[in-house]
């Protein structure tokens, strides 16, 4: 079996020797180059599984090496060595195509993790994890472009930011990137930044040591430590208060966190993927989001498409969701959607995107006859039958009035049936399933 070959580009002999020894202990042979010209010559003569280059070289920079690799051997992952604290150079190298970077003085533990990730990038890709539902459905141009972008950015270790409206599948995209990356064997840790109380944020993100504050009865690992070797997904990152933005910036830049009450920082090996439905650049302009953090998180940007732009994919999505909902409810077969109802879905603007489609179909499954979903079963919010012209006037709309009447009738039936839902459904002339849905929808206790 041929031994993997790595390329080390650095004009300092002692660093070349250190990296050569590290690679050899990992079973990887290496070739060395002290300049951009020598690196190009080596790349022309050999096929490398990985490359690591210093940013400052006698006849150019690491960016020149990255550009050459991107053009002539794009399958070779390249990492960059940057000067300590030079965050701008690190970001610039990641945007140029480097999959990762390491700062001087070079830490061998960090380098070994970097080399290990690079070698995994050269391995045959594992099949998509469709069994867990982590897959994009549809064949519209927007979906195909997004799939191709996911495949490309999965090779990088750079921080990545996903933008898009609520309900467009930003977490799904983040999971796909994770599962197609060298970090697939590590954890994927999602966190909704807007759901953590402000006073607990630092402890939740970075952990704490026993006795650091009232109630800290034991040491606790934070989200960064929980995601070690994997991906930390920061959903709704725009909701972070400014004081936490400062601490997050340091953690991203230094790749280390300090638990609350601890004296020393702990190195962490985590890829950050962030997301928000808000416009971060506008928040930066308004002073609500730090510009330096924005540039560190938004090294690579991925945008999800709203459902209204994926009309041809709506039938595929609808049938998939119906199959899942029916399986969860224990039905033998999923109801069909008649042609008029499907056309109505294709013309609907879906302000809530895929999440709204799921809610509409869940309601329709409950209201339909069990065999076929009709336009009436969809009960879309902009249907002229359900939303009369005077609804926008500020007066109670017909749907709201009907809901009040339904709520009152259900409460009376429940009282009459002594809160036996099966008996109450019979009194109301509806199925038990439909009553259960109505109770949930109308928030009846």
Coordinates of C-alpha atoms in Angstrom, one line a residue, residues 55 62 95 138 166 211 251 264 271 340 352 357 360 373 404 407 410 430 433:
X55 CA 2.0 32.6 5.4
X62 CA 1.0 31.2 1.6
X95 CA -11.5 32.7 2.1
X138 CA -36.1 18.5 -4.7
X166 CA -37.3 31.3 9.2
X211 CA -18.0 26.9 43.6
X251 CA -13.1 31.8 21.7
X264 CA -6.6 28.7 32.6
X271 CA -16.0 24.2 13.8
X340 CA -56.7 21.2 -7.0
X352 CA -43.4 30.4 7.2
X357 CA -46.0 23.6 5.0
X360 CA -50.6 23.0 7.0
X373 CA -56.7 16.0 1.1
X404 CA -64.2 31.5 19.5
X407 CA -63.6 26.9 21.5
X410 CA -65.7 22.1 22.5
X430 CA -66.2 14.6 14.8
X433 CA -58.3 12.7 16.2

